[in-house]
């Protein structure tokens, strides 16, 4: 059984807690590795390493930081296939999807390479006689990231490259379900010249998370995961004086108007609902069919869904891989099994799928539910699996009301040829990310990612300008230098702007 190490102080560190979690190959169902679950002392060691490294890294020149990041980007590019293979082996997603994940994470590394521009301050001269005012941004210190299983490389790269570019040091607690990619990212950062202790990876469960939230030397915490845990992270982090950025769950809707290209909409619905086995916070999980589009659209989606090739992510022919664990697979299947009793029509039932040669793998076929009542569990809950719900709306107005009634507001999309309807939608819909004929509107690296309502807790979205603001603190400096010609003297009057 292979043991996965922590990465602390620039080197691998074996777990010492005598507690381990299993790491499976989801395609076979076999436990291939085990990951140590850190004790409080081990978390403290990682934080101490980061704190010591901050003394020099926090004052390192922008030229030094960017030189490391440029080299890091080169190494990531050279090793992208290797990182993707680690993701596929532990998460299960197909190799092409894993490569896409690495590429999207690298966008933030590229953004971090522009940190000299991102950290440019502001200067106002002569605000009063020989008085200048400057605004600058400085690093926070030691910051932490807690990341989910569904993007074991991309989401960590949404956090630590920008944080360290801004001069902070970082402690990453990745998901214990697929931790190897994060360790490899840290190894490559060290190879790029990142000083020891600037980036640390400590594995663990709730005990490690709680210690990061409580530790007095952690200044800020970034989190991506489910809504209940995001709420917990925010409350507990704030209780201990942390700055918190916590991204939660989603139930993303795709509104299809009668004038839309239904073949195109069906293709995009399939890609957005079933890619990565639906284990995406930006997956489309609900299609809102407006007017008379419903029957034809459902027929087109069903036809495409039945033709998908499901198999191990290492097989180039596979279009969708397994789910992350047996327990999660069974939970997702339960929504399909109970849908008819709650009033939905089960158009495609993927719960009986078996993959020859991989009977013990965590596979689940794709499912399509039509005319789903808004009271059904399949509509109300975040399923996080390959289940697409279709609901019907008579008009655009009815559809927008339905979408805005959701407690989540992560992402949403509209499919239409009507520019006026699209413009109205992007202004009226209550969500942080909106796509117009784009089903998964994840922003590029120089814009920020984040939702509204129960999809975001804290004042900042992730990466982009919001990421820079989150990982830095502002300082305003007012200066006056006497002119050599001044005679000086005492003046007890109230200062005036003259």
Coordinates of C-alpha atoms in Angstrom, one line a residue:
X1 CA 0.0 0.0 0.0
X2 CA 1.5 3.3 -1.1
X3 CA 1.6 6.1 1.5
X4 CA 1.2 9.7 0.4
X5 CA 3.3 12.2 2.3
X6 CA 2.6 15.7 3.5
X7 CA 4.8 18.4 2.0
X8 CA 6.2 20.7 4.7
X9 CA 9.2 23.0 4.6
X10 CA 10.1 22.1 1.1
X11 CA 10.3 18.3 1.5
X12 CA 8.0 15.3 1.9
X13 CA 7.1 14.4 5.5
X14 CA 5.6 11.1 6.5
X15 CA 2.4 11.2 8.5
X16 CA 2.9 10.6 12.2
X17 CA -0.7 10.6 13.5
X18 CA -1.3 6.9 13.0
X19 CA -4.6 7.9 11.3
X20 CA -5.0 7.3 7.5
X21 CA -7.7 7.6 4.9
X22 CA -8.2 5.4 1.9
X23 CA -7.5 6.6 -1.6
X24 CA -9.3 4.5 -4.3
X25 CA -9.0 4.1 -8.0
X26 CA -12.7 4.9 -8.8
X27 CA -12.5 2.9 -12.0
X28 CA -11.7 -0.4 -10.2
X29 CA -13.0 0.3 -6.7
X30 CA -9.7 -0.9 -5.3
X31 CA -7.8 1.0 -2.6
X32 CA -4.5 1.9 -4.2
X33 CA -3.0 4.3 -1.6
X34 CA -3.5 5.7 1.9
X35 CA -3.2 9.3 3.0
X36 CA -2.2 10.4 6.5
X37 CA -4.8 12.5 8.4
X38 CA -2.8 15.1 10.2
X39 CA -2.8 15.7 13.9
X40 CA -3.0 19.2 15.4
X41 CA 0.8 19.0 16.0
X42 CA 1.4 18.3 12.3
X43 CA -0.8 21.2 11.2
X44 CA 1.1 23.4 13.6
X45 CA 4.4 22.3 12.1
X46 CA 3.2 23.3 8.6
X47 CA 2.0 26.7 9.9
X48 CA 5.3 27.3 11.7
X49 CA 7.2 26.5 8.5
X50 CA 5.0 29.0 6.6
X51 CA 5.4 31.6 9.3
X52 CA 9.2 31.3 9.2
X53 CA 9.3 31.5 5.4
X54 CA 7.1 34.7 5.4
X55 CA 9.9 36.6 7.1
X56 CA 11.9 36.6 3.8
X57 CA 9.3 35.9 1.2
X58 CA 7.0 38.7 2.4
X59 CA 9.7 41.2 1.6
X60 CA 11.1 39.5 -1.5
X61 CA 11.1 41.6 -4.6
X62 CA 8.4 41.4 -7.2
X63 CA 11.1 40.4 -9.7
X64 CA 12.1 37.4 -7.5
X65 CA 8.5 36.3 -7.1
X66 CA 7.7 36.6 -10.8
X67 CA 10.9 34.8 -11.9
X68 CA 9.8 31.8 -9.7
X69 CA 6.3 31.9 -11.1
X70 CA 7.4 32.0 -14.7
X71 CA 9.6 29.0 -14.1
X72 CA 6.7 27.3 -12.4
X73 CA 4.5 27.8 -15.4
X74 CA 7.1 26.2 -17.6
X75 CA 7.3 23.2 -15.4
X76 CA 3.5 22.8 -15.2
X77 CA 3.3 22.9 -18.9
X78 CA 6.0 20.2 -19.2
X79 CA 4.3 18.0 -16.7
X80 CA 0.6 18.6 -17.5
X81 CA 0.1 15.0 -18.8
X82 CA 1.6 13.6 -15.6
X83 CA -0.6 15.7 -13.4
X84 CA -3.6 14.8 -15.4
X85 CA -2.8 11.1 -15.0
X86 CA -2.7 11.6 -11.2
X87 CA -6.1 13.2 -11.3
X88 CA -7.6 10.5 -13.4
X89 CA -6.2 7.7 -11.2
X90 CA -7.7 9.2 -8.0
X91 CA -10.7 11.2 -9.1
X92 CA -11.7 9.1 -12.1
X93 CA -12.4 11.8 -14.7
X94 CA -11.3 11.2 -18.3
X95 CA -7.8 12.2 -19.3
X96 CA -9.0 15.0 -21.6
X97 CA -11.1 16.5 -18.8
X98 CA -8.1 16.3 -16.4
X99 CA -5.9 18.0 -19.0
X100 CA -8.5 20.8 -19.2
X101 CA -8.5 21.1 -15.4
X102 CA -4.7 21.6 -15.4
X103 CA -4.9 24.2 -18.2
X104 CA -7.6 26.2 -16.3
X105 CA -5.5 26.2 -13.2
X106 CA -2.4 27.4 -15.2
X107 CA -4.4 30.4 -16.2
X108 CA -4.2 31.6 -12.6
X109 CA -0.4 30.9 -12.5
X110 CA -0.2 33.1 -15.6
X111 CA -2.2 35.8 -13.9
X112 CA 0.1 35.6 -10.9
X113 CA 3.0 36.2 -13.2
X114 CA 1.6 39.7 -13.8
X115 CA 1.7 40.5 -10.1
X116 CA 3.9 43.6 -10.6
X117 CA 1.1 45.1 -12.5
X118 CA -1.6 43.8 -10.1
X119 CA 0.1 45.3 -7.1
X120 CA 0.8 48.8 -8.6
X121 CA -0.3 51.3 -6.0
X122 CA -1.8 54.8 -6.4
X123 CA -0.3 58.2 -5.8
X124 CA -1.8 61.6 -5.5
X125 CA 0.7 64.4 -5.4
X126 CA 0.2 67.9 -3.9
X127 CA -3.0 67.1 -2.2
X128 CA -2.0 70.0 0.1
X129 CA 1.1 72.1 0.0
X130 CA 4.0 69.6 -0.5
X131 CA 1.8 66.8 0.8
X132 CA 1.5 63.5 -1.2
X133 CA -0.8 60.5 -0.5
X134 CA 0.1 57.0 -1.7
X135 CA -2.0 53.8 -1.5
X136 CA -0.2 50.4 -1.4
X137 CA -1.1 46.8 -0.9
X138 CA 0.8 44.4 1.4
X139 CA 0.6 40.7 2.1
X140 CA -1.4 39.3 5.0
X141 CA 1.1 36.7 6.2
X142 CA 0.3 33.0 6.4
X143 CA -2.9 32.0 4.6
X144 CA -4.6 28.7 4.1
X145 CA -6.6 26.9 1.4
X146 CA -9.1 24.1 1.9
X147 CA -10.0 22.5 -1.4
X148 CA -12.5 19.9 -2.8
X149 CA -12.1 16.5 -4.5
X150 CA -13.7 17.4 -7.8
X151 CA -10.8 19.6 -9.0
X152 CA -7.7 18.4 -7.1
X153 CA -5.3 20.5 -9.2
X154 CA -7.3 23.4 -10.6
X155 CA -8.9 24.7 -7.4
X156 CA -5.6 24.7 -5.4
X157 CA -4.1 26.7 -8.3
X158 CA -7.0 29.1 -8.0
X159 CA -5.6 30.0 -4.6
X160 CA -1.9 29.5 -3.9
X161 CA -0.2 31.0 -7.0
X162 CA -1.9 34.4 -6.5
X163 CA -1.5 34.3 -2.7
X164 CA 2.3 33.6 -2.9
X165 CA 2.6 36.1 -5.7
X166 CA 1.2 38.8 -3.4
X167 CA 3.9 37.8 -0.8
X168 CA 2.0 35.5 1.5
X169 CA 3.0 32.0 2.4
X170 CA 0.5 29.2 2.1
X171 CA -0.8 26.0 3.8
X172 CA -3.0 23.9 1.6
X173 CA -5.3 21.2 2.9
X174 CA -6.5 19.3 -0.2
X175 CA -9.2 16.7 -0.3
X176 CA -8.1 13.5 1.3
X177 CA -10.0 11.6 -1.5
X178 CA -7.5 12.5 -4.2
X179 CA -4.5 14.3 -2.7
X180 CA -1.6 13.3 -4.9
X181 CA -2.0 16.1 -7.5
X182 CA -1.6 18.8 -4.8
X183 CA 1.7 17.2 -3.6
X184 CA 3.0 17.1 -7.2
X185 CA 2.1 20.8 -7.6
X186 CA 4.1 21.6 -4.5
X187 CA 7.1 19.6 -5.7
X188 CA 7.2 21.4 -9.0
X189 CA 6.9 24.8 -7.2
X190 CA 10.0 23.8 -5.2
X191 CA 11.8 22.8 -8.4
X192 CA 10.9 26.2 -9.8
X193 CA 12.8 27.9 -7.0
X194 CA 10.1 28.6 -4.5
X195 CA 11.8 28.9 -1.1
X196 CA 11.2 26.1 1.5
X197 CA 8.1 26.7 3.6
X198 CA 6.3 29.2 1.2
X199 CA 4.0 26.4 0.0
X200 CA 3.0 23.5 2.4
X201 CA 0.6 20.7 1.8
X202 CA -0.9 19.0 4.9
X203 CA -3.5 16.2 4.5
X204 CA -6.3 15.6 6.9
X205 CA -10.0 15.6 7.8
X206 CA -12.1 17.8 10.1
X207 CA -9.4 17.9 12.8
X208 CA -6.9 19.5 10.4
X209 CA -9.6 21.9 9.1
X210 CA -10.5 23.0 12.5
X211 CA -6.9 23.6 13.5
X212 CA -6.3 25.8 10.5
X213 CA -9.4 27.8 11.4
X214 CA -8.3 28.2 15.0
X215 CA -4.6 28.7 14.5
X216 CA -3.6 32.2 15.6
X217 CA -0.9 32.5 12.9
X218 CA -3.3 31.9 10.0
X219 CA -4.6 35.3 8.8
X220 CA -7.0 34.2 6.0
X221 CA -8.7 31.0 4.7
X222 CA -10.0 30.2 1.2
X223 CA -12.4 27.4 0.8
X224 CA -14.3 25.7 -2.1
X225 CA -16.9 22.9 -1.3
X226 CA -20.4 22.3 -0.2
X227 CA -22.7 25.0 1.2
X228 CA -23.1 23.5 4.7
X229 CA -19.3 23.3 5.1
X230 CA -18.8 26.8 3.5
X231 CA -21.1 28.2 6.2
X232 CA -19.2 26.4 8.9
X233 CA -15.9 27.7 7.5
X234 CA -17.1 31.3 7.5
X235 CA -18.6 31.2 11.0
X236 CA -15.7 29.4 12.7
X237 CA -13.1 31.4 10.8
X238 CA -14.6 34.7 11.7
X239 CA -14.9 33.6 15.3
X240 CA -11.1 33.2 15.3
X241 CA -10.4 36.5 13.5
X242 CA -9.8 35.2 10.0
X243 CA -10.5 36.8 6.7
X244 CA -12.7 34.2 5.0
X245 CA -13.5 33.4 1.3
X246 CA -15.8 30.4 1.2
X247 CA -17.4 29.2 -2.0
X248 CA -20.4 26.8 -1.6
X249 CA -22.6 24.6 -3.7
X250 CA -24.9 25.3 -6.6
X251 CA -28.0 24.3 -8.6
X252 CA -27.3 25.9 -12.0
X253 CA -30.1 26.5 -14.4
X254 CA -30.0 26.7 -18.2
X255 CA -33.0 28.7 -19.6
X256 CA -33.9 27.6 -23.2
X257 CA -36.1 30.0 -25.1
X258 CA -38.3 29.0 -28.0
X259 CA -36.1 30.7 -30.5
X260 CA -33.0 28.8 -29.5
X261 CA -31.1 26.4 -31.7
X262 CA -32.4 23.2 -30.0
X263 CA -29.7 20.9 -31.4
X264 CA -27.0 23.3 -30.1
X265 CA -28.8 23.6 -26.8
X266 CA -29.0 19.8 -26.4
X267 CA -25.3 19.4 -27.2
X268 CA -24.4 22.0 -24.6
X269 CA -26.8 20.6 -22.0
X270 CA -25.2 17.2 -22.4
X271 CA -21.6 18.6 -22.1
X272 CA -22.5 20.8 -19.1
X273 CA -24.6 18.2 -17.2
X274 CA -22.6 15.1 -17.6
X275 CA -19.0 16.2 -18.0
X276 CA -16.7 15.0 -15.2
X277 CA -19.7 12.8 -14.2
X278 CA -21.6 15.9 -13.0
X279 CA -19.1 16.5 -10.2
X280 CA -18.8 20.2 -10.9
X281 CA -20.1 23.1 -9.0
X282 CA -20.7 24.8 -12.3
X283 CA -22.5 21.8 -13.9
X284 CA -25.9 22.5 -15.4
X285 CA -28.2 20.5 -13.3
X286 CA -31.6 22.0 -14.4
X287 CA -32.8 22.9 -17.9
X288 CA -35.8 25.3 -17.9
X289 CA -37.6 24.7 -21.2
X290 CA -39.8 27.7 -22.1
X291 CA -43.0 27.5 -24.1
X292 CA -43.3 24.6 -26.5
X293 CA -39.6 23.7 -26.5
X294 CA -39.8 21.0 -23.8
X295 CA -40.8 17.8 -25.6
X296 CA -38.4 18.3 -28.6
X297 CA -35.6 19.4 -26.4
X298 CA -36.0 16.4 -24.0
X299 CA -36.0 14.1 -27.0
X300 CA -32.8 15.5 -28.3
X301 CA -31.0 15.4 -25.0
X302 CA -32.2 11.8 -24.4
X303 CA -31.0 10.7 -27.8
X304 CA -27.5 12.1 -27.1
X305 CA -27.4 10.8 -23.5
X306 CA -28.0 7.2 -24.5
X307 CA -25.0 7.3 -26.8
X308 CA -22.4 8.5 -24.3
X309 CA -19.4 6.2 -23.8
X310 CA -18.9 5.6 -20.1
X311 CA -15.7 3.8 -18.9
X312 CA -12.4 4.2 -17.1
X313 CA -10.9 7.7 -17.4
X314 CA -7.6 6.1 -18.7
X315 CA -9.4 4.8 -21.8
X316 CA -9.2 7.3 -24.6
X317 CA -12.6 6.2 -25.8
X318 CA -14.4 7.1 -22.6
X319 CA -16.4 10.3 -22.5
X320 CA -17.3 10.1 -18.8
X321 CA -15.6 8.2 -16.0
X322 CA -16.8 7.0 -12.6
X323 CA -17.8 8.9 -9.5
X324 CA -15.4 9.6 -6.7
X325 CA -16.6 7.0 -4.1
X326 CA -19.0 4.1 -3.8
X327 CA -21.0 6.0 -1.2
X328 CA -21.4 9.1 -3.4
X329 CA -22.3 6.9 -6.4
X330 CA -25.1 5.3 -4.3
X331 CA -26.3 8.6 -3.0
X332 CA -26.6 10.1 -6.5
X333 CA -28.4 6.9 -7.7
X334 CA -31.0 7.3 -4.9
X335 CA -32.2 10.6 -6.4
X336 CA -33.1 8.8 -9.6
X337 CA -34.6 5.8 -7.8
X338 CA -37.0 8.1 -5.9
X339 CA -37.8 10.6 -8.7
X340 CA -40.9 8.9 -10.1
X341 CA -42.6 8.6 -6.7
X342 CA -42.1 12.4 -6.3
X343 CA -43.7 13.2 -9.6
X344 CA -40.9 13.3 -12.2
X345 CA -40.7 11.4 -15.4
X346 CA -37.6 9.2 -15.7
X347 CA -36.7 9.5 -19.3
X348 CA -33.2 8.0 -19.1
X349 CA -32.2 5.8 -16.1
X350 CA -28.5 5.3 -15.7
X351 CA -28.6 3.5 -12.3
X352 CA -28.2 0.0 -13.8
X353 CA -25.0 0.6 -15.6
X354 CA -22.1 -1.9 -15.4
X355 CA -18.8 -1.5 -17.2
X356 CA -17.4 -4.8 -18.4
X357 CA -14.1 -5.5 -16.6
X358 CA -14.8 -2.8 -14.1
X359 CA -17.8 -4.2 -12.2
X360 CA -16.4 -3.0 -8.9
X361 CA -15.8 0.5 -10.1
X362 CA -17.9 3.5 -8.9
X363 CA -19.7 3.9 -12.2
X364 CA -23.1 5.4 -12.8
X365 CA -24.8 6.0 -16.1
X366 CA -26.3 9.3 -17.0
X367 CA -30.0 10.0 -16.0
X368 CA -32.5 12.5 -17.4
X369 CA -35.6 13.5 -15.5
X370 CA -38.4 15.5 -17.1
X371 CA -41.2 17.6 -15.7
X372 CA -39.6 17.6 -12.3
X373 CA -41.7 19.2 -9.6
X374 CA -40.0 22.0 -7.7
X375 CA -40.8 20.1 -4.5
X376 CA -38.9 17.0 -5.6
X377 CA -35.6 16.1 -3.9
X378 CA -33.9 15.9 -7.3
X379 CA -34.7 19.6 -7.9
X380 CA -34.2 20.9 -4.4
X381 CA -30.8 19.3 -3.5
X382 CA -27.4 19.6 -5.0
X383 CA -26.9 16.1 -6.4
X384 CA -23.4 16.5 -7.7
X385 CA -23.6 13.7 -10.2
X386 CA -24.8 12.8 -13.7
X387 CA -28.4 13.6 -13.3
X388 CA -30.1 16.4 -15.4
X389 CA -33.5 17.7 -14.4
X390 CA -35.9 19.4 -16.9
X391 CA -38.6 21.7 -15.7
X392 CA -41.2 23.5 -17.8
X393 CA -42.1 27.2 -17.9
X394 CA -44.7 28.8 -20.1
X395 CA -42.9 32.2 -20.4
X396 CA -39.5 33.9 -20.0
X397 CA -40.9 35.7 -16.9
X398 CA -42.0 32.5 -15.3
X399 CA -38.6 31.0 -16.0
X400 CA -36.7 33.9 -14.4
X401 CA -38.9 33.8 -11.3
X402 CA -38.2 30.1 -11.0
X403 CA -34.5 30.5 -11.3
X404 CA -34.3 33.4 -8.9
X405 CA -36.3 31.5 -6.3
X406 CA -33.4 29.1 -5.9
X407 CA -31.4 29.5 -2.7
X408 CA -28.2 29.2 -4.7
X409 CA -26.8 31.7 -7.2
X410 CA -23.6 30.3 -8.6
X411 CA -23.9 30.1 -12.3
X412 CA -26.7 30.2 -14.9
X413 CA -27.2 30.4 -18.7
X414 CA -29.7 31.4 -21.3
X415 CA -29.9 30.0 -24.8
X416 CA -31.6 32.3 -27.3
X417 CA -31.1 34.2 -30.6
X418 CA -32.8 37.2 -29.1
X419 CA -30.3 39.8 -28.0
X420 CA -32.9 41.8 -26.1
X421 CA -33.9 38.7 -24.1
X422 CA -30.3 37.8 -23.4
X423 CA -29.5 41.4 -22.2
X424 CA -32.6 41.4 -19.9
X425 CA -31.6 38.0 -18.5
X426 CA -28.1 38.9 -17.6
X427 CA -29.3 41.9 -15.7
X428 CA -32.3 40.2 -14.0
X429 CA -31.0 36.8 -13.0
X430 CA -29.7 36.5 -9.5
X431 CA -26.4 34.7 -10.0
X432 CA -22.7 35.6 -9.9
X433 CA -21.8 34.1 -13.3
X434 CA -24.0 34.2 -16.3
X435 CA -23.6 32.6 -19.7
X436 CA -25.3 33.7 -22.9
X437 CA -25.3 30.6 -25.1
X438 CA -22.4 29.4 -22.9
X439 CA -23.5 26.6 -20.5
X440 CA -20.6 26.7 -18.0
X441 CA -19.7 30.4 -17.7
X442 CA -16.5 30.0 -15.6
X443 CA -14.6 33.3 -16.0
X444 CA -11.1 33.5 -17.4
X445 CA -8.3 34.0 -14.9
X446 CA -8.3 37.8 -15.0
X447 CA -11.9 38.0 -14.0
X448 CA -13.1 36.6 -10.7
X449 CA -15.1 33.4 -10.0
X450 CA -17.9 33.3 -7.5
X451 CA -21.7 33.2 -6.9
X452 CA -24.4 34.9 -4.9
X453 CA -26.7 33.8 -2.1
X454 CA -25.8 30.3 -0.7
X455 CA -23.1 29.8 -3.2
X456 CA -20.7 32.4 -1.6
X457 CA -19.8 33.2 2.0
X458 CA -17.4 36.1 2.6
X459 CA -16.8 39.4 0.8
X460 CA -14.6 38.3 -2.1
X461 CA -14.8 36.1 -5.1
X462 CA -11.8 33.9 -6.0
X463 CA -8.9 34.8 -8.3
X464 CA -8.8 37.9 -10.6
X465 CA -8.9 41.3 -8.9
X466 CA -11.0 40.0 -6.0
X467 CA -8.2 37.4 -5.4
X468 CA -5.6 40.1 -5.1
X469 CA -7.8 42.1 -2.8
X470 CA -8.4 39.1 -0.6
X471 CA -4.8 38.1 -0.2
X472 CA -3.5 41.7 0.5
X473 CA -4.3 44.5 2.9
X474 CA -4.4 48.2 1.9
X475 CA -2.3 50.9 3.4
X476 CA -2.5 54.7 2.8
X477 CA 0.6 56.8 3.4
X478 CA 0.5 60.6 3.7
X479 CA 3.9 62.4 3.4
X480 CA 5.2 65.9 3.6
X481 CA 8.8 66.9 3.0
X482 CA 9.7 70.5 3.9
X483 CA 11.1 72.5 1.0
X484 CA 14.7 73.7 1.8
X485 CA 13.5 77.2 1.3
X486 CA 10.9 77.0 4.1
X487 CA 11.6 78.9 7.3
X488 CA 9.4 76.5 9.3
X489 CA 7.9 77.9 12.5
X490 CA 4.9 77.1 14.7
X491 CA 1.3 77.4 13.6
X492 CA -1.5 76.4 16.0
X493 CA -4.3 77.1 13.5
X494 CA -6.4 74.3 11.9
X495 CA -4.6 72.9 8.9
X496 CA -6.1 74.1 5.6
X497 CA -5.8 72.9 2.0
X498 CA -4.0 75.9 0.6

